[in-house]
């Protein structure tokens, strides 16, 4: 095979050959003793200068490059040329032989389909960083060349294979990917360890949640959720998203989640919890912001009271399949400061399902955010079953896969509509406390009758009447009208609550032997499983206590 016939068709070679022809066409320029202009200035005792690239034949250039070069031609890709670097890497290759047998390294790399494609299309192709049998990594560029006579004629096609050693780059990239994988694994581990391992189980709600870390190397973020039982039958539900990715975002998320649980124990209204959280977020990292929605469910009110710091709206599906969207966020994201948050409400009647979620579930780069929320509403309208079934269905409908480009957190809660024997385990009774001191004996008689009708055992009956007496007496002495007594039973506990119009919260204190008062709350705290107090939204306070029921409670 005459390599010159192939080299004449490489890009630029004809132009350089024509230039050299013009320079040598005149006899004057080819006279004896004439030298190129570049050499005329050199001293005779210096070594001859390196020829310019344009003065070298293509083969001489390719023989000198450190990259691997091979030229194949014809439909069966017979070898026309391999340079010294190629021979050093893979050994001597016989010219004229079929490349599939003579160049097994190209077959191992899967390059023959690429050679066929380049030969058919006449367009160059490149494959990046493939590891060859010699253990090195190469980037291969396959360029079509035409076999001709040097005058523009053509009688066949060949392919020039040019391989650049990128082993160092490939190893560095692999080390970087390994480091990113370790970072991601660390962030995922931290993230999952900071999320609740098991959700608390409220008496009146069924809950389920899921978290899906993003599939890309840096997609793990600061999404979190939580369920917090507040006592007195109330439950706090939280969803949040710390902006950013990696370990830092997960660590900030853990601090905020811990703070939310601490603030929740104060039994404050949702907007006050977010107000406290906003200040803390600024202290943790002034450059870090987060969104959060905090909601409280009270089974006696039939609605969710919520506050949102820049978070996506809560969705509620009623028992008829109609989906309601909570109002827009009631305040900016946490960490921005200078804003007074407010609380809103959305109905959550028996038979309803509510969904709290982060933006990874509904936000897509090629679609408007409102479109994603609308699609979630449609999916929720047709979602039935347990909270876990609903949760999984919503994630599937949103197209969340293992390689999803953002992390996703979803919290689903249901307020079940109970009927039949189960409804007997969830009962309410209330009494308005009117008049003066005579309200106390009426309250004791009312509590005794209700607890008897609920078929509580004698010891629990007596403890319930005693707790009612002490709470009512405390309200009559320190509170203001209107006053109300409420008794509630679930399948797990008895709850006694007294509300009045005074917003000064009682606190447990140690009464001295000579004191005539101050023992009521101490008695309640001693006999009850739990007790607490909170301010009510319209002004005033509620003081409550609860008793755990025996596991085999007769109905």
XYZ file of C-alpha atoms in Angstrom:
555
model
C 0.000 0.000 0.000
C 1.392 3.364 -1.044
C 0.948 5.626 2.008
C 1.583 8.707 -0.132
C -1.596 8.041 -2.077
C -3.536 8.152 1.236
C -1.643 11.085 2.748
C -2.421 13.186 -0.299
C -6.089 13.189 0.753
C -5.586 14.203 4.432
C -6.965 17.680 5.255
C -4.418 20.398 4.353
C -1.884 18.188 2.637
C -2.877 19.196 -0.868
C -2.648 22.876 -0.004
C 0.827 22.466 1.453
C 1.958 20.324 -1.520
C 0.759 23.021 -3.961
C 2.667 25.686 -2.037
C 5.849 23.656 -2.210
C 5.329 23.111 -5.986
C 5.112 26.869 -6.566
C 8.306 27.440 -4.609
C 10.275 24.885 -6.691
C 8.762 25.658 -10.142
C 11.359 28.345 -11.069
C 14.873 27.121 -12.109
C 16.361 30.145 -10.336
C 15.016 28.957 -7.016
C 16.444 25.471 -7.552
C 19.927 26.586 -8.332
C 22.885 25.084 -6.587
C 23.657 26.606 -3.272
C 20.251 28.088 -2.726
C 18.768 27.550 0.751
C 15.401 28.312 2.287
C 15.119 31.813 3.721
C 14.774 30.433 7.198
C 18.185 28.769 6.913
C 20.127 31.542 5.213
C 20.786 33.313 8.514
C 22.208 30.272 10.311
C 25.942 29.903 10.931
C 27.707 27.076 9.134
C 29.058 25.560 12.341
C 25.581 25.148 13.906
C 23.621 21.923 13.479
C 21.016 22.022 10.716
C 17.642 23.428 11.861
C 14.575 21.242 12.276
C 12.488 21.325 9.104
C 9.235 23.275 9.214
C 6.061 21.165 9.443
C 5.092 22.158 5.898
C 8.376 20.680 4.667
C 7.617 17.247 6.190
C 5.645 14.500 4.589
C 2.531 13.448 6.491
C 4.040 10.110 7.369
C 7.070 11.771 8.967
C 4.748 13.922 11.081
C 2.653 10.999 12.219
C 5.754 8.930 13.004
C 6.921 11.637 15.383
C 3.701 12.319 17.340
C 3.378 10.600 20.745
C -0.249 9.697 20.102
C -1.233 6.354 18.626
C -2.073 6.491 14.900
C -3.337 3.769 12.582
C -4.725 3.947 9.059
C -7.124 1.298 7.738
C -8.801 1.117 4.345
C -11.475 -0.730 2.432
C -14.698 -2.401 3.609
C -12.771 -4.944 5.702
C -10.499 -2.273 7.197
C -7.104 -3.543 6.108
C -4.067 -2.021 7.789
C -2.285 0.623 5.721
C -0.137 2.173 8.439
C 0.597 2.233 12.182
C 3.036 4.718 13.738
C 5.838 4.020 16.188
C 3.750 5.006 19.241
C 1.067 2.503 18.253
C 3.681 -0.224 17.793
C 5.213 0.592 21.190
C 1.837 0.290 22.873
C 0.468 -2.840 21.167
C 3.345 -4.387 19.231
C 4.145 -4.760 15.555
C 1.097 -4.985 13.313
C 1.307 -6.546 9.833
C 0.381 -4.189 7.005
C -2.250 -5.334 4.536
C -4.019 -7.611 7.021
C -7.680 -7.258 8.070
C -7.858 -5.069 11.162
C -10.335 -7.322 12.937
C -7.653 -10.032 13.186
C -4.535 -7.864 13.149
C -5.771 -5.153 15.565
C -7.522 -7.132 18.318
C -7.208 -4.174 20.687
C -9.650 -2.161 18.560
C -12.067 -5.089 18.600
C -11.808 -5.300 22.411
C -12.645 -1.614 22.589
C -15.702 -2.054 20.337
C -14.431 0.393 17.700
C -15.224 -1.567 14.529
C -18.897 -0.468 14.371
C -17.575 3.091 14.700
C -15.134 2.541 11.818
C -18.002 1.278 9.649
C -20.095 4.315 10.559
C -17.292 6.777 9.758
C -16.577 5.052 6.451
C -20.259 5.160 5.417
C -21.032 8.698 6.571
C -17.741 10.347 5.712
C -17.911 12.202 9.044
C -15.426 11.970 11.923
C -16.459 10.437 15.249
C -14.888 10.493 18.711
C -15.244 8.192 21.709
C -13.917 9.407 25.035
C -11.774 7.644 27.593
C -11.931 3.944 26.842
C -9.582 1.598 28.667
C -7.443 -0.503 26.284
C -6.020 -4.001 26.944
C -2.679 -2.410 27.904
C -4.404 -0.828 30.912
C -4.149 2.704 29.582
C -7.132 4.909 28.763
C -7.414 6.558 25.359
C -9.723 8.963 23.580
C -10.179 7.750 19.984
C -10.938 9.997 17.028
C -11.775 8.270 13.738
C -11.460 10.511 10.671
C -12.415 9.535 7.116
C -9.728 9.873 4.413
C -10.005 9.243 0.680
C -7.455 7.175 -1.301
C -6.429 9.016 -4.447
C -3.660 9.757 -6.917
C -2.826 13.155 -5.507
C -4.694 14.966 -8.329
C -8.136 14.935 -6.751
C -9.123 11.498 -8.014
C -10.494 8.958 -5.537
C -10.819 5.190 -5.691
C -11.617 4.191 -2.077
C -12.149 5.254 1.531
C -10.067 4.755 4.614
C -10.220 5.717 8.271
C -7.451 7.363 10.262
C -7.565 6.217 13.894
C -5.977 8.736 16.275
C -5.730 7.756 19.960
C -4.697 10.187 22.698
C -3.516 8.787 26.028
C -5.823 10.227 28.709
C -4.963 7.777 31.478
C -3.959 10.484 33.951
C -7.136 12.452 33.235
C -9.281 9.327 33.492
C -7.707 8.319 36.802
C -8.130 11.831 38.165
C -11.760 11.872 37.034
C -12.347 8.493 38.658
C -10.780 9.704 41.897
C -13.050 12.747 41.765
C -16.113 10.580 41.120
C -15.117 8.262 43.976
C -14.748 11.260 46.273
C -18.144 12.581 45.206
C -19.690 9.151 45.760
C -18.221 9.020 49.267
C -19.494 12.531 49.967
C -22.936 11.610 48.690
C -22.998 8.403 50.739
C -21.992 10.408 53.802
C -24.712 12.979 53.121
C -27.352 10.286 52.527
C -26.337 8.469 55.714
C -26.446 11.700 57.701
C -29.743 12.696 56.109
C -31.438 9.384 56.865
C -30.058 9.284 60.410
C -31.516 12.730 61.111
C -34.966 11.855 59.767
C -37.336 10.055 62.153
C -36.601 6.342 62.089
C -40.206 5.633 63.041
C -43.067 8.098 62.843
C -45.021 8.786 65.984
C -48.541 7.366 65.774
C -51.249 9.833 66.837
C -54.507 8.444 68.154
C -56.695 10.245 65.628
C -54.485 10.186 62.529
C -52.876 7.631 60.285
C -49.566 8.802 58.839
C -46.908 7.673 56.379
C -43.861 9.340 54.870
C -41.122 8.675 52.353
C -37.781 10.191 51.422
C -36.010 9.681 48.074
C -32.463 11.083 47.755
C -31.589 12.526 44.373
C -29.817 10.171 41.996
C -27.063 12.533 40.853
C -23.763 12.779 42.670
C -24.592 16.069 44.445
C -28.354 15.875 44.703
C -28.677 14.987 48.397
C -30.206 17.988 50.105
C -31.868 19.058 53.314
C -35.448 17.773 52.969
C -37.085 16.605 56.179
C -40.428 15.746 57.752
C -41.668 14.964 61.235
C -44.743 13.990 63.233
C -44.893 15.246 66.839
C -47.631 14.302 69.309
C -48.325 17.349 71.459
C -50.556 15.751 74.050
C -54.207 16.406 74.660
C -55.009 14.673 71.344
C -53.190 17.272 69.228
C -50.513 16.490 66.648
C -47.902 18.674 64.917
C -46.866 17.853 61.350
C -43.744 19.331 59.773
C -42.167 19.380 56.310
C -39.108 21.414 55.358
C -36.377 21.886 52.788
C -32.957 23.420 53.400
C -31.563 25.038 50.266
C -28.303 23.613 48.986
C -26.782 20.171 48.678
C -24.464 17.821 50.500
C -23.405 17.307 54.080
C -23.790 20.975 55.014
C -27.446 21.078 54.009
C -28.123 17.808 55.841
C -26.423 19.120 58.993
C -28.448 22.357 58.956
C -31.580 20.283 58.418
C -30.770 18.220 61.515
C -30.401 21.355 63.650
C -33.686 22.801 62.404
C -35.559 19.534 62.937
C -34.267 19.280 66.505
C -35.279 22.894 67.144
C -38.767 22.318 65.749
C -39.310 19.412 68.137
C -38.151 21.550 71.063
C -40.385 24.491 70.101
C -43.314 22.137 69.491
C -43.182 21.046 73.131
C -44.064 24.601 74.055
C -47.402 23.984 72.288
C -47.272 27.358 70.562
C -49.392 28.396 67.552
C -47.756 27.469 64.211
C -46.735 31.018 63.302
C -44.944 31.480 66.627
C -43.001 28.271 66.093
C -41.843 29.512 62.683
C -40.985 32.905 64.158
C -38.628 31.229 66.622
C -37.258 28.973 63.913
C -36.574 31.932 61.628
C -34.278 33.532 64.194
C -32.475 30.260 64.818
C -31.926 29.654 61.092
C -30.202 33.031 60.797
C -27.930 32.142 63.723
C -26.998 28.733 62.310
C -25.879 30.181 58.975
C -26.713 33.654 57.753
C -26.266 32.486 54.154
C -28.481 29.415 54.537
C -32.234 29.633 54.030
C -34.924 26.988 54.290
C -38.622 26.584 53.628
C -40.912 24.963 56.177
C -44.589 24.249 56.765
C -45.749 23.576 60.333
C -49.318 22.402 60.966
C -51.308 21.336 64.030
C -54.256 18.957 63.976
C -56.801 19.082 66.782
C -59.477 16.379 66.434
C -62.007 18.627 68.153
C -61.676 21.360 65.516
C -61.807 19.329 62.284
C -59.112 21.379 60.532
C -55.404 21.928 60.161
C -53.986 25.143 61.609
C -50.775 25.849 59.725
C -48.083 28.377 58.987
C -45.773 28.302 55.976
C -42.333 29.861 55.611
C -42.037 29.986 51.836
C -43.081 26.351 51.458
C -45.367 24.743 48.891
C -49.108 24.635 49.728
C -50.639 21.771 51.683
C -53.162 19.712 49.707
C -56.253 18.119 51.294
C -58.551 15.574 49.637
C -61.980 15.274 51.262
C -63.993 12.058 51.441
C -65.691 12.890 48.124
C -62.402 13.200 46.225
C -62.365 17.009 46.025
C -58.883 18.443 46.506
C -58.365 21.741 48.331
C -55.161 23.755 48.183
C -54.056 25.730 51.222
C -53.472 29.438 50.780
C -50.117 30.768 49.627
C -47.175 30.806 52.103
C -47.875 33.024 55.085
C -44.278 34.249 55.282
C -40.889 34.178 53.526
C -38.339 31.343 53.941
C -36.575 30.817 57.240
C -33.373 32.741 57.733
C -34.508 35.893 55.918
C -35.632 37.673 59.097
C -37.693 40.816 59.526
C -41.088 39.234 58.889
C -44.060 38.458 61.123
C -45.481 35.050 60.219
C -49.192 34.320 60.472
C -51.306 31.184 60.716
C -53.990 29.929 58.342
C -56.345 26.945 58.350
C -57.690 24.312 55.969
C -60.515 21.810 56.690
C -59.545 18.252 57.615
C -62.815 16.497 58.370
C -63.108 12.736 59.028
C -62.420 10.859 55.803
C -59.904 13.461 54.561
C -56.308 12.989 53.433
C -53.652 15.723 53.594
C -50.301 15.810 51.762
C -47.214 17.810 52.701
C -44.282 17.615 50.253
C -41.056 19.240 49.066
C -40.382 20.793 45.663
C -38.585 17.729 44.287
C -42.001 16.077 43.885
C -43.526 18.763 41.664
C -40.767 20.979 40.247
C -39.334 20.233 36.801
C -36.887 22.279 34.729
C -39.070 22.133 31.624
C -42.415 22.954 33.280
C -43.994 25.643 35.431
C -44.219 24.901 39.151
C -47.996 25.444 39.159
C -48.309 22.733 36.522
C -46.513 20.307 38.814
C -48.791 21.157 41.748
C -51.862 20.810 39.517
C -50.660 17.375 38.392
C -50.201 16.381 42.049
C -53.753 17.539 42.797
C -55.099 15.322 40.004
C -53.115 12.355 41.291
C -54.337 12.951 44.860
C -57.964 13.186 43.712
C -57.830 9.573 42.564
C -55.588 8.226 45.305
C -57.291 5.969 47.831
C -56.078 3.417 50.351
C -53.774 3.643 53.329
C -51.426 6.611 53.768
C -48.489 4.489 52.601
C -50.364 3.439 49.451
C -51.264 7.066 48.738
C -47.672 8.147 49.381
C -46.245 5.573 46.954
C -48.837 6.389 44.322
C -48.079 10.105 44.422
C -44.351 9.460 44.066
C -44.928 7.178 41.072
C -47.326 9.604 39.406
C -44.697 12.353 39.672
C -42.198 10.189 37.797
C -39.699 9.985 40.650
C -37.058 7.381 39.749
C -33.735 6.354 41.355
C -31.901 8.820 39.082
C -34.270 11.714 39.865
C -32.298 14.976 39.910
C -33.642 16.254 43.251
C -34.437 14.741 46.602
C -38.096 14.252 47.538
C -39.894 14.138 50.894
C -43.615 13.386 51.204
C -45.781 13.219 54.338
C -49.332 11.860 54.063
C -51.888 11.925 56.889
C -55.456 10.689 57.064
C -58.220 11.555 59.486
C -60.235 8.337 59.238
C -64.027 8.327 59.312
C -64.830 5.715 61.953
C -68.050 3.743 62.172
C -69.398 0.669 63.905
C -67.577 -0.733 66.936
C -64.501 1.392 66.216
C -66.492 4.577 66.635
C -67.311 3.526 70.215
C -63.611 3.818 71.035
C -63.540 7.488 70.024
C -66.002 9.538 72.030
C -66.393 13.172 73.138
C -68.378 14.866 75.885
C -68.384 18.563 76.888
C -69.962 20.766 79.581
C -70.150 24.565 79.796
C -69.073 25.643 83.289
C -71.609 28.258 84.330
C -72.121 29.927 87.695
C -69.713 30.162 90.600
C -68.507 27.572 93.043
C -71.479 25.319 92.230
C -69.852 24.606 88.845
C -67.322 22.319 90.541
C -69.792 19.695 91.871
C -71.648 19.767 88.533
C -68.398 19.099 86.714
C -67.575 16.158 89.012
C -71.022 14.678 88.544
C -70.824 15.138 84.768
C -67.380 13.471 84.590
C -68.535 10.563 86.769
C -71.570 9.912 84.586
C -69.585 10.079 81.337
C -66.797 7.792 82.564
C -69.358 5.306 83.836
C -71.126 5.269 80.454
C -67.792 4.646 78.769
C -67.395 1.589 81.015
C -64.069 2.534 82.498
C -62.772 0.420 85.396
C -63.348 1.815 88.879
C -59.759 2.956 89.516
C -59.562 4.867 86.232
C -63.037 6.285 86.853
C -61.982 7.660 90.224
C -58.715 9.105 88.909
C -60.592 10.793 86.071
C -63.110 12.390 88.466
C -60.288 13.592 90.748
C -58.364 15.137 87.827
C -61.546 16.841 86.598
C -62.172 18.294 90.044
C -58.648 19.727 90.340
C -58.571 21.224 86.829
C -62.002 22.813 87.236
C -61.110 24.178 90.675
C -57.906 25.701 89.249
C -59.871 27.349 86.452
C -62.560 28.687 88.811
C -59.912 30.190 91.072
C -57.486 31.640 88.530
C -59.402 31.838 85.248
C -62.182 33.917 83.766
C -65.308 32.978 81.794
C -66.131 31.421 79.448
C -65.138 28.078 80.954
C -65.627 24.655 79.458
C -64.897 21.039 80.405
C -64.230 18.500 77.674
C -63.688 14.756 78.067
C -62.395 12.697 75.176
C -61.511 9.056 74.838
C -59.563 7.282 72.097
C -58.591 3.662 71.768
C -55.453 4.424 73.816
C -56.140 7.202 76.286
C -58.572 9.356 78.259
C -58.115 13.124 77.847
C -59.561 15.727 80.233
C -59.338 19.412 79.234
C -60.597 22.636 80.813
C -60.533 25.970 78.928
C -61.139 29.493 80.218
C -60.691 33.093 79.127
C -57.512 33.930 81.083
C -54.211 33.519 79.209
C -51.927 33.112 82.231
C -50.598 29.559 82.080
C -50.448 27.558 85.319
C -47.193 25.994 86.375
C -46.436 23.228 88.730
C -44.955 24.402 92.031
C -44.119 22.904 95.343
C -46.650 23.836 98.038
C -45.460 24.325 101.585
C -47.279 22.499 104.419
C -49.025 25.679 105.505
C -50.217 26.712 102.031
C -53.952 26.543 101.413
C -53.566 26.346 97.613
C -51.076 25.419 94.928
C -51.512 21.656 95.086
C -54.025 21.137 92.249
C -51.612 20.977 89.319
C -49.153 18.942 91.401
C -51.878 16.390 92.106
C -52.855 16.215 88.434
C -49.207 15.778 87.379
C -48.823 12.965 89.905
C -51.883 10.879 88.993
C -51.991 11.461 85.202
C -49.760 9.946 82.518
C -49.147 13.419 81.103
C -50.371 16.981 81.460
C -49.848 20.356 79.823
C -51.280 23.761 78.985
C -51.367 26.158 76.058
C -52.832 29.462 75.002
C -55.853 29.245 72.720
C -56.058 31.207 69.428
C -58.961 33.434 70.474
C -57.416 34.333 73.840
C -57.450 32.322 77.024
C -55.856 28.974 77.793
C -56.451 25.241 77.887
C -55.154 22.959 80.656
C -55.292 19.216 80.028
C -54.201 15.847 81.322
C -54.401 12.325 79.957
C -54.496 8.775 81.245
C -53.260 5.727 79.330
C -55.968 3.096 78.925
C -55.436 -0.608 79.567
C -54.688 -2.552 76.382
C -57.765 -4.741 76.823
C -60.280 -2.011 77.526
C -63.930 -3.230 77.495
C -66.362 -1.208 75.382
